[in-house]
Short mmCIF file of N, CA and C and ligand atoms in Angstrom, two decimals:
data_model
loop_
_atom_site.label_atom_id
_atom_site.label_comp_id
_atom_site.label_asym_id
_atom_site.label_seq_id
_atom_site.Cartn_x
_atom_site.Cartn_y
_atom_site.Cartn_z
N UNK A 263 68.35 116.40 155.20
CA UNK A 263 68.43 117.87 155.31
C UNK A 263 69.84 118.36 155.04
N UNK A 264 70.76 117.82 155.79
CA UNK A 264 72.15 118.26 155.67
C UNK A 264 72.68 118.09 154.27
N UNK A 265 72.42 116.92 153.65
CA UNK A 265 72.99 116.69 152.33
C UNK A 265 72.29 117.56 151.29
N UNK A 266 70.98 117.81 151.48
CA UNK A 266 70.27 118.70 150.57
C UNK A 266 70.87 120.11 150.64
N UNK A 267 71.16 120.55 151.86
CA UNK A 267 71.76 121.88 152.00
C UNK A 267 73.12 121.94 151.31
N UNK A 268 73.93 120.91 151.50
CA UNK A 268 75.28 121.00 150.94
C UNK A 268 75.24 120.92 149.41
N UNK A 269 74.27 120.18 148.85
CA UNK A 269 74.23 120.15 147.38
C UNK A 269 73.77 121.50 146.84
N UNK A 270 72.88 122.18 147.58
CA UNK A 270 72.51 123.54 147.14
C UNK A 270 73.72 124.47 147.23
N UNK A 271 74.45 124.31 148.29
CA UNK A 271 75.67 125.12 148.44
C UNK A 271 76.62 124.88 147.29
N UNK A 272 76.72 123.64 146.88
CA UNK A 272 77.61 123.28 145.77
C UNK A 272 77.16 123.97 144.49
N UNK A 273 75.84 123.96 144.25
CA UNK A 273 75.31 124.61 143.05
C UNK A 273 75.66 126.10 143.08
N UNK A 274 75.51 126.72 144.24
CA UNK A 274 75.82 128.15 144.35
C UNK A 274 77.30 128.41 144.03
N UNK A 275 78.15 127.55 144.54
CA UNK A 275 79.58 127.72 144.28
C UNK A 275 79.87 127.60 142.79
N UNK A 276 79.27 126.59 142.16
CA UNK A 276 79.50 126.38 140.73
C UNK A 276 79.01 127.59 139.94
N UNK A 277 77.83 128.11 140.29
CA UNK A 277 77.30 129.29 139.60
C UNK A 277 78.22 130.48 139.80
N UNK A 278 78.66 130.68 141.03
CA UNK A 278 79.53 131.81 141.32
C UNK A 278 80.83 131.71 140.52
N UNK A 279 81.39 130.51 140.46
CA UNK A 279 82.63 130.29 139.73
C UNK A 279 82.42 130.57 138.25
N UNK A 280 81.26 130.13 137.71
CA UNK A 280 80.98 130.38 136.30
C UNK A 280 80.89 131.87 136.01
N UNK A 281 80.26 132.61 136.93
CA UNK A 281 80.14 134.05 136.74
C UNK A 281 81.51 134.72 136.76
N UNK A 282 82.36 134.26 137.66
CA UNK A 282 83.70 134.85 137.76
C UNK A 282 84.50 134.64 136.48
N UNK A 283 84.20 133.54 135.77
CA UNK A 283 84.99 133.21 134.60
C UNK A 283 84.66 134.10 133.39
N UNK A 284 83.50 134.77 133.44
CA UNK A 284 83.07 135.58 132.30
C UNK A 284 84.08 136.70 132.02
N UNK A 285 84.38 136.88 130.78
CA UNK A 285 85.16 138.04 130.37
C UNK A 285 86.65 137.90 130.56
N UNK A 286 87.13 136.73 130.98
CA UNK A 286 88.56 136.60 131.19
C UNK A 286 89.18 135.57 130.26
N UNK A 287 88.39 135.10 129.30
CA UNK A 287 88.88 134.02 128.44
C UNK A 287 89.98 134.52 127.52
N UNK A 288 90.89 133.60 127.21
CA UNK A 288 91.93 133.94 126.25
C UNK A 288 91.97 132.88 125.16
N UNK A 289 92.61 133.22 124.04
CA UNK A 289 92.78 132.28 122.95
C UNK A 289 94.25 131.91 122.87
N UNK A 290 94.53 130.62 122.87
CA UNK A 290 95.90 130.14 122.85
C UNK A 290 96.12 129.31 121.59
N UNK A 291 97.14 129.65 120.82
CA UNK A 291 97.46 128.87 119.63
C UNK A 291 98.25 127.64 120.06
N UNK A 292 97.69 126.46 119.81
CA UNK A 292 98.34 125.21 120.24
C UNK A 292 99.67 125.05 119.51
N UNK A 293 100.74 124.90 120.27
CA UNK A 293 102.07 124.78 119.68
C UNK A 293 102.71 126.11 119.32
N UNK A 294 102.01 127.21 119.62
CA UNK A 294 102.55 128.53 119.27
C UNK A 294 102.84 128.62 117.79
N UNK A 295 103.99 129.15 117.44
CA UNK A 295 104.32 129.34 116.02
C UNK A 295 104.55 128.00 115.30
N UNK A 296 104.69 126.92 116.05
CA UNK A 296 104.84 125.60 115.42
C UNK A 296 103.50 125.04 114.96
N UNK A 297 102.43 125.52 115.52
CA UNK A 297 101.11 124.99 115.18
C UNK A 297 100.96 123.54 115.61
N UNK A 298 100.07 122.84 114.91
CA UNK A 298 99.73 121.45 115.22
C UNK A 298 100.43 120.59 114.17
N UNK A 299 101.56 119.99 114.54
CA UNK A 299 102.36 119.27 113.55
C UNK A 299 103.03 118.03 114.14
N UNK A 300 103.45 117.14 113.25
CA UNK A 300 104.14 115.91 113.65
C UNK A 300 105.47 116.25 114.31
N UNK A 301 105.77 115.62 115.44
CA UNK A 301 107.11 115.70 116.02
C UNK A 301 107.32 116.80 117.04
N UNK A 302 106.33 117.68 117.21
CA UNK A 302 106.46 118.72 118.23
C UNK A 302 105.93 118.16 119.54
N UNK A 303 106.60 118.45 120.64
CA UNK A 303 106.23 117.85 121.93
C UNK A 303 105.13 118.69 122.60
N UNK A 304 103.88 118.26 122.43
CA UNK A 304 102.75 119.03 122.96
C UNK A 304 102.58 118.85 124.46
N UNK A 305 103.10 117.75 125.00
CA UNK A 305 103.09 117.59 126.45
C UNK A 305 103.96 118.66 127.08
N UNK A 306 105.13 118.83 126.49
CA UNK A 306 106.05 119.86 126.97
C UNK A 306 105.45 121.25 126.78
N UNK A 307 104.84 121.46 125.63
CA UNK A 307 104.21 122.76 125.35
C UNK A 307 103.12 123.07 126.38
N UNK A 308 102.32 122.05 126.72
CA UNK A 308 101.24 122.26 127.69
C UNK A 308 101.80 122.62 129.07
N UNK A 309 102.88 121.93 129.46
CA UNK A 309 103.48 122.24 130.76
C UNK A 309 103.96 123.69 130.81
N UNK A 310 104.47 124.18 129.68
CA UNK A 310 105.02 125.53 129.66
C UNK A 310 103.97 126.61 129.41
N UNK A 311 102.83 126.23 128.83
CA UNK A 311 101.83 127.23 128.44
C UNK A 311 100.54 127.18 129.25
N UNK A 312 100.41 126.16 130.09
CA UNK A 312 99.25 126.09 130.96
C UNK A 312 99.45 126.96 132.18
N UNK A 313 98.54 126.98 133.12
CA UNK A 313 97.25 126.27 133.02
C UNK A 313 96.26 127.01 132.13
N UNK A 314 95.25 126.27 131.71
CA UNK A 314 94.16 126.86 130.94
C UNK A 314 92.95 127.00 131.85
N UNK A 315 92.08 127.92 131.47
CA UNK A 315 90.90 128.20 132.28
C UNK A 315 89.64 127.97 131.47
N UNK A 316 88.55 127.74 132.21
CA UNK A 316 87.27 127.54 131.56
C UNK A 316 86.93 128.76 130.70
N UNK A 317 86.46 128.48 129.49
CA UNK A 317 86.13 129.44 128.43
C UNK A 317 87.35 129.89 127.64
N UNK A 318 88.54 129.44 127.98
CA UNK A 318 89.68 129.69 127.09
C UNK A 318 89.45 128.92 125.79
N UNK A 319 90.02 129.44 124.72
CA UNK A 319 89.91 128.79 123.42
C UNK A 319 91.27 128.27 123.00
N UNK A 320 91.31 127.00 122.61
CA UNK A 320 92.52 126.44 122.00
C UNK A 320 92.36 126.56 120.49
N UNK A 321 93.35 127.15 119.85
CA UNK A 321 93.29 127.35 118.40
C UNK A 321 94.32 126.43 117.75
N UNK A 322 93.82 125.47 116.98
CA UNK A 322 94.67 124.50 116.28
C UNK A 322 94.88 124.97 114.85
N UNK A 323 96.14 125.14 114.45
CA UNK A 323 96.44 125.52 113.07
C UNK A 323 97.27 124.42 112.43
N UNK A 324 96.78 123.87 111.33
CA UNK A 324 97.52 122.80 110.64
C UNK A 324 97.25 122.87 109.15
N UNK A 325 98.17 122.29 108.41
CA UNK A 325 98.12 122.43 106.95
C UNK A 325 96.89 121.72 106.39
N UNK A 326 96.29 122.28 105.34
CA UNK A 326 95.14 121.64 104.71
C UNK A 326 95.54 120.32 104.04
N UNK A 327 94.57 119.42 103.78
CA UNK A 327 94.88 118.09 103.26
C UNK A 327 95.63 118.09 101.93
N UNK A 328 95.57 119.18 101.18
CA UNK A 328 96.28 119.22 99.90
C UNK A 328 97.80 119.21 100.11
N UNK A 329 98.24 119.68 101.27
CA UNK A 329 99.67 119.71 101.58
C UNK A 329 100.13 118.35 102.12
N UNK A 330 101.43 118.15 102.17
CA UNK A 330 101.96 116.95 102.81
C UNK A 330 101.66 117.02 104.31
N UNK A 331 101.36 115.89 104.91
CA UNK A 331 101.14 115.89 106.36
C UNK A 331 99.76 116.33 106.74
N UNK A 332 98.78 115.46 106.60
CA UNK A 332 97.41 115.76 106.98
C UNK A 332 97.25 115.58 108.49
N UNK A 333 96.53 116.51 109.11
CA UNK A 333 96.26 116.39 110.55
C UNK A 333 94.79 116.63 110.83
N UNK A 334 94.38 116.24 112.02
CA UNK A 334 93.04 116.52 112.49
C UNK A 334 93.09 116.55 114.02
N UNK A 335 91.94 116.73 114.66
CA UNK A 335 91.90 116.83 116.12
C UNK A 335 90.79 115.94 116.65
N UNK A 336 91.16 115.00 117.49
CA UNK A 336 90.20 114.11 118.15
C UNK A 336 90.23 114.36 119.64
N UNK A 337 89.08 114.06 120.30
CA UNK A 337 89.04 113.97 121.75
C UNK A 337 88.98 112.50 122.12
N UNK A 338 89.87 112.05 122.95
CA UNK A 338 89.84 110.66 123.43
C UNK A 338 89.12 110.64 124.77
N UNK A 339 88.44 109.53 125.08
CA UNK A 339 87.50 109.53 126.21
C UNK A 339 88.13 109.49 127.60
N UNK A 340 89.31 108.94 127.73
CA UNK A 340 89.87 108.82 129.08
C UNK A 340 91.40 108.74 129.02
N UNK A 341 91.97 108.71 130.21
CA UNK A 341 93.42 108.77 130.32
C UNK A 341 94.10 107.55 129.67
N UNK A 342 93.48 106.37 129.81
CA UNK A 342 94.13 105.18 129.28
C UNK A 342 94.12 105.20 127.74
N UNK A 343 93.01 105.58 127.14
CA UNK A 343 92.99 105.64 125.67
C UNK A 343 93.96 106.71 125.17
N UNK A 344 94.13 107.74 125.97
CA UNK A 344 95.10 108.79 125.63
C UNK A 344 96.53 108.25 125.69
N UNK A 345 96.85 107.53 126.75
CA UNK A 345 98.21 106.99 126.91
C UNK A 345 98.53 106.00 125.80
N UNK A 346 97.55 105.17 125.43
CA UNK A 346 97.81 104.11 124.46
C UNK A 346 97.45 104.51 123.03
N UNK A 347 96.99 105.75 122.83
CA UNK A 347 96.52 106.20 121.51
C UNK A 347 95.47 105.24 120.95
N UNK A 348 94.50 104.90 121.79
CA UNK A 348 93.39 104.03 121.40
C UNK A 348 92.22 104.91 120.94
N UNK A 349 91.89 104.83 119.65
CA UNK A 349 90.87 105.71 119.07
C UNK A 349 89.51 105.03 118.94
N UNK A 350 89.30 103.90 119.63
CA UNK A 350 88.04 103.18 119.40
C UNK A 350 86.81 103.96 119.88
N UNK A 351 86.96 104.81 120.88
CA UNK A 351 85.80 105.57 121.36
C UNK A 351 86.07 107.07 121.22
N UNK A 352 86.72 107.39 120.12
CA UNK A 352 87.12 108.77 119.88
C UNK A 352 85.95 109.64 119.42
N UNK A 353 86.19 110.93 119.48
CA UNK A 353 85.22 111.88 118.93
C UNK A 353 86.01 112.87 118.08
N UNK A 354 85.69 112.91 116.79
CA UNK A 354 86.36 113.86 115.90
C UNK A 354 85.81 115.25 116.19
N UNK A 355 86.68 116.19 116.53
CA UNK A 355 86.20 117.55 116.78
C UNK A 355 86.72 118.52 115.71
N UNK A 356 87.91 118.29 115.17
CA UNK A 356 88.46 119.15 114.13
C UNK A 356 88.85 118.32 112.92
N UNK A 357 88.12 118.53 111.82
CA UNK A 357 88.41 117.75 110.61
C UNK A 357 89.71 118.22 109.96
N UNK A 358 90.23 117.37 109.08
CA UNK A 358 91.49 117.67 108.39
C UNK A 358 91.42 119.00 107.64
N UNK A 359 90.23 119.36 107.17
CA UNK A 359 90.08 120.58 106.38
C UNK A 359 89.96 121.84 107.25
N UNK A 360 89.83 121.67 108.57
CA UNK A 360 89.51 122.82 109.43
C UNK A 360 90.72 123.54 110.01
N UNK A 361 91.92 123.03 109.72
CA UNK A 361 93.10 123.62 110.35
C UNK A 361 93.70 124.78 109.59
N UNK A 362 93.28 124.98 108.32
CA UNK A 362 93.84 126.05 107.52
C UNK A 362 93.23 127.40 107.87
N UNK A 363 93.71 128.43 107.25
CA UNK A 363 93.15 129.77 107.45
C UNK A 363 93.19 130.20 108.90
N UNK A 364 92.01 130.48 109.45
CA UNK A 364 91.94 130.94 110.84
C UNK A 364 92.16 129.81 111.83
N UNK A 365 92.16 128.56 111.34
CA UNK A 365 92.40 127.41 112.21
C UNK A 365 91.11 126.89 112.83
N UNK A 366 91.26 125.83 113.60
CA UNK A 366 90.12 125.20 114.26
C UNK A 366 90.12 125.60 115.74
N UNK A 367 88.96 126.10 116.18
CA UNK A 367 88.85 126.58 117.56
C UNK A 367 88.11 125.58 118.43
N UNK A 368 88.65 125.32 119.60
CA UNK A 368 87.97 124.48 120.59
C UNK A 368 87.87 125.27 121.89
N UNK A 369 86.65 125.49 122.35
CA UNK A 369 86.45 126.24 123.60
C UNK A 369 86.41 125.26 124.76
N UNK A 370 87.25 125.50 125.74
CA UNK A 370 87.30 124.65 126.94
C UNK A 370 86.20 125.11 127.89
N UNK A 371 85.00 124.58 127.72
CA UNK A 371 83.92 125.08 128.58
C UNK A 371 83.45 124.08 129.62
N UNK A 372 84.19 122.99 129.79
CA UNK A 372 83.82 122.05 130.83
C UNK A 372 85.00 121.78 131.76
N UNK A 373 84.67 121.67 133.04
CA UNK A 373 85.68 121.46 134.06
C UNK A 373 85.97 119.96 134.18
N UNK A 374 86.76 119.47 133.22
CA UNK A 374 87.15 118.05 133.19
C UNK A 374 88.37 117.94 132.30
N UNK A 375 89.08 116.81 132.36
CA UNK A 375 90.23 116.65 131.45
C UNK A 375 89.76 116.51 130.00
N UNK A 376 90.48 117.14 129.11
CA UNK A 376 90.24 116.99 127.67
C UNK A 376 91.49 116.36 127.08
N UNK A 377 91.31 115.19 126.46
CA UNK A 377 92.46 114.47 125.89
C UNK A 377 92.46 114.66 124.39
N UNK A 378 93.36 115.49 123.89
CA UNK A 378 93.42 115.79 122.46
C UNK A 378 94.47 114.93 121.78
N UNK A 379 94.18 114.51 120.53
CA UNK A 379 95.17 113.75 119.76
C UNK A 379 94.86 113.88 118.28
N UNK A 380 95.91 113.75 117.47
CA UNK A 380 95.74 113.67 116.02
C UNK A 380 95.50 112.21 115.65
N UNK A 381 94.52 111.97 114.81
CA UNK A 381 94.16 110.59 114.44
C UNK A 381 94.81 110.10 113.17
N UNK A 382 95.70 110.90 112.60
CA UNK A 382 96.24 110.55 111.28
C UNK A 382 97.44 109.60 111.39
N UNK A 383 97.82 109.07 110.24
CA UNK A 383 98.98 108.18 110.16
C UNK A 383 98.59 106.72 110.29
N UNK A 384 99.36 105.84 109.62
CA UNK A 384 99.14 104.41 109.77
C UNK A 384 99.33 104.04 111.23
N UNK A 385 98.38 103.27 111.75
CA UNK A 385 98.43 102.87 113.17
C UNK A 385 98.47 104.08 114.10
N UNK A 386 97.80 105.16 113.70
CA UNK A 386 97.74 106.36 114.55
C UNK A 386 99.14 106.87 114.90
N UNK A 387 100.01 106.83 113.92
CA UNK A 387 101.41 107.16 114.21
C UNK A 387 101.60 108.61 114.63
N UNK A 388 100.70 109.51 114.24
CA UNK A 388 100.87 110.90 114.67
C UNK A 388 100.73 111.01 116.19
N UNK A 389 99.86 110.18 116.74
CA UNK A 389 99.68 110.14 118.20
C UNK A 389 100.77 109.31 118.85
N UNK A 390 101.01 108.13 118.30
CA UNK A 390 101.98 107.19 118.89
C UNK A 390 103.42 107.66 118.80
N UNK A 391 103.81 108.12 117.64
CA UNK A 391 105.21 108.46 117.40
C UNK A 391 105.44 109.95 117.21
N UNK A 392 104.41 110.65 116.78
CA UNK A 392 104.59 112.06 116.42
C UNK A 392 104.34 113.04 117.55
N UNK A 393 104.06 112.52 118.75
CA UNK A 393 103.83 113.33 119.96
C UNK A 393 102.63 114.25 119.85
N UNK A 394 101.74 113.97 118.87
CA UNK A 394 100.61 114.89 118.64
C UNK A 394 99.46 114.56 119.58
N UNK A 395 99.71 114.75 120.87
CA UNK A 395 98.65 114.57 121.86
C UNK A 395 99.02 115.37 123.10
N UNK A 396 98.00 115.81 123.80
CA UNK A 396 98.18 116.49 125.08
C UNK A 396 96.84 116.50 125.80
N UNK A 397 96.88 116.74 127.09
CA UNK A 397 95.60 116.89 127.78
C UNK A 397 95.57 118.22 128.53
N UNK A 398 94.37 118.74 128.64
CA UNK A 398 94.16 120.02 129.31
C UNK A 398 93.00 119.88 130.28
N UNK A 399 93.21 120.37 131.50
CA UNK A 399 92.13 120.43 132.49
C UNK A 399 91.89 121.91 132.77
N UNK A 400 90.88 122.49 132.15
CA UNK A 400 90.66 123.92 132.37
C UNK A 400 90.14 124.18 133.78
N UNK A 401 90.70 125.18 134.42
CA UNK A 401 90.31 125.50 135.79
C UNK A 401 89.37 126.70 135.82
N UNK A 402 88.53 126.74 136.82
CA UNK A 402 87.71 127.95 136.99
C UNK A 402 88.61 129.12 137.39
N UNK A 403 88.13 130.32 137.16
CA UNK A 403 88.83 131.51 137.66
C UNK A 403 88.43 131.73 139.10
N UNK A 404 89.38 131.68 139.98
CA UNK A 404 89.05 131.82 141.40
C UNK A 404 89.11 133.27 141.85
N UNK A 405 89.80 134.12 141.09
CA UNK A 405 89.98 135.51 141.52
C UNK A 405 89.36 136.44 140.49
N UNK A 406 88.96 137.60 140.93
CA UNK A 406 88.45 138.61 140.00
C UNK A 406 89.60 139.36 139.38
C1 LIG B 33 108.08 115.57 125.87
O1 LIG B 33 108.06 116.47 126.95
C2 LIG B 33 107.82 115.87 128.21
C3 LIG B 33 107.66 116.96 129.24
O2 LIG B 33 108.70 117.89 129.19
C4 LIG B 33 108.94 114.91 128.52
O3 LIG B 33 108.70 114.29 129.76
C5 LIG B 33 109.03 113.86 127.41
O4 LIG B 33 110.12 113.03 127.63
C6 LIG B 33 109.15 114.53 126.06
N1 LIG B 33 109.06 113.49 125.03
C7 LIG B 33 109.98 113.35 124.08
C8 LIG B 33 109.78 112.23 123.14
O5 LIG B 33 110.94 114.13 123.97
C1 LIG B 34 100.26 98.56 112.16
O1 LIG B 34 100.08 97.66 113.25
C2 LIG B 34 99.87 96.33 112.86
C3 LIG B 34 99.57 95.53 114.09
O2 LIG B 34 100.41 95.87 115.17
C4 LIG B 34 101.12 95.83 112.11
O3 LIG B 34 100.90 94.50 111.66
C5 LIG B 34 101.39 96.73 110.91
O4 LIG B 34 102.60 96.36 110.28
C6 LIG B 34 101.48 98.17 111.33
N1 LIG B 34 101.59 99.03 110.16
C7 LIG B 34 102.45 100.03 110.08
C8 LIG B 34 102.42 100.81 108.82
O5 LIG B 34 103.23 100.30 110.99
#
């Protein structure tokens, strides 16, 4: 009985939090005017530009493959693969061709860590050496 009640309570809280989040989303350009590029410190950028909230949109802008310096956007599955730039269980979310023009949009609609990284370069050098990785944990909106 008790545990059934508390799980219902939990569902109500989650629903209420989701409702509060409506209409407050913002769009953030990753890296600001630097965009998504080799050598920019996205960990530092995240510390200065966070926190992010559920339904916020991250906008990745990067040069199309015809230009020097091809980039893309992957989600890595966990903190360890993120730390080590291990792409074995990666998920491609933004292709190399999607960063031009209006850029590639990723909506943070789940309350969990998102580990972003660029998969380009020999030996994933954009992630390993180019600092092209960061993680974001979008938070619910607690206030109206
Ligand atoms: C990137 O920024 C983070 C956070 O400010 C810092 O701890 C780290 O040393 C920086 N990395 C490099 C390579 O500058
Ligand atoms: C990539 O890593 C492998 C294994 O560590 C190494 O043998 C190779 O030289 C590296 N290639 C480049 C371009 O760094």
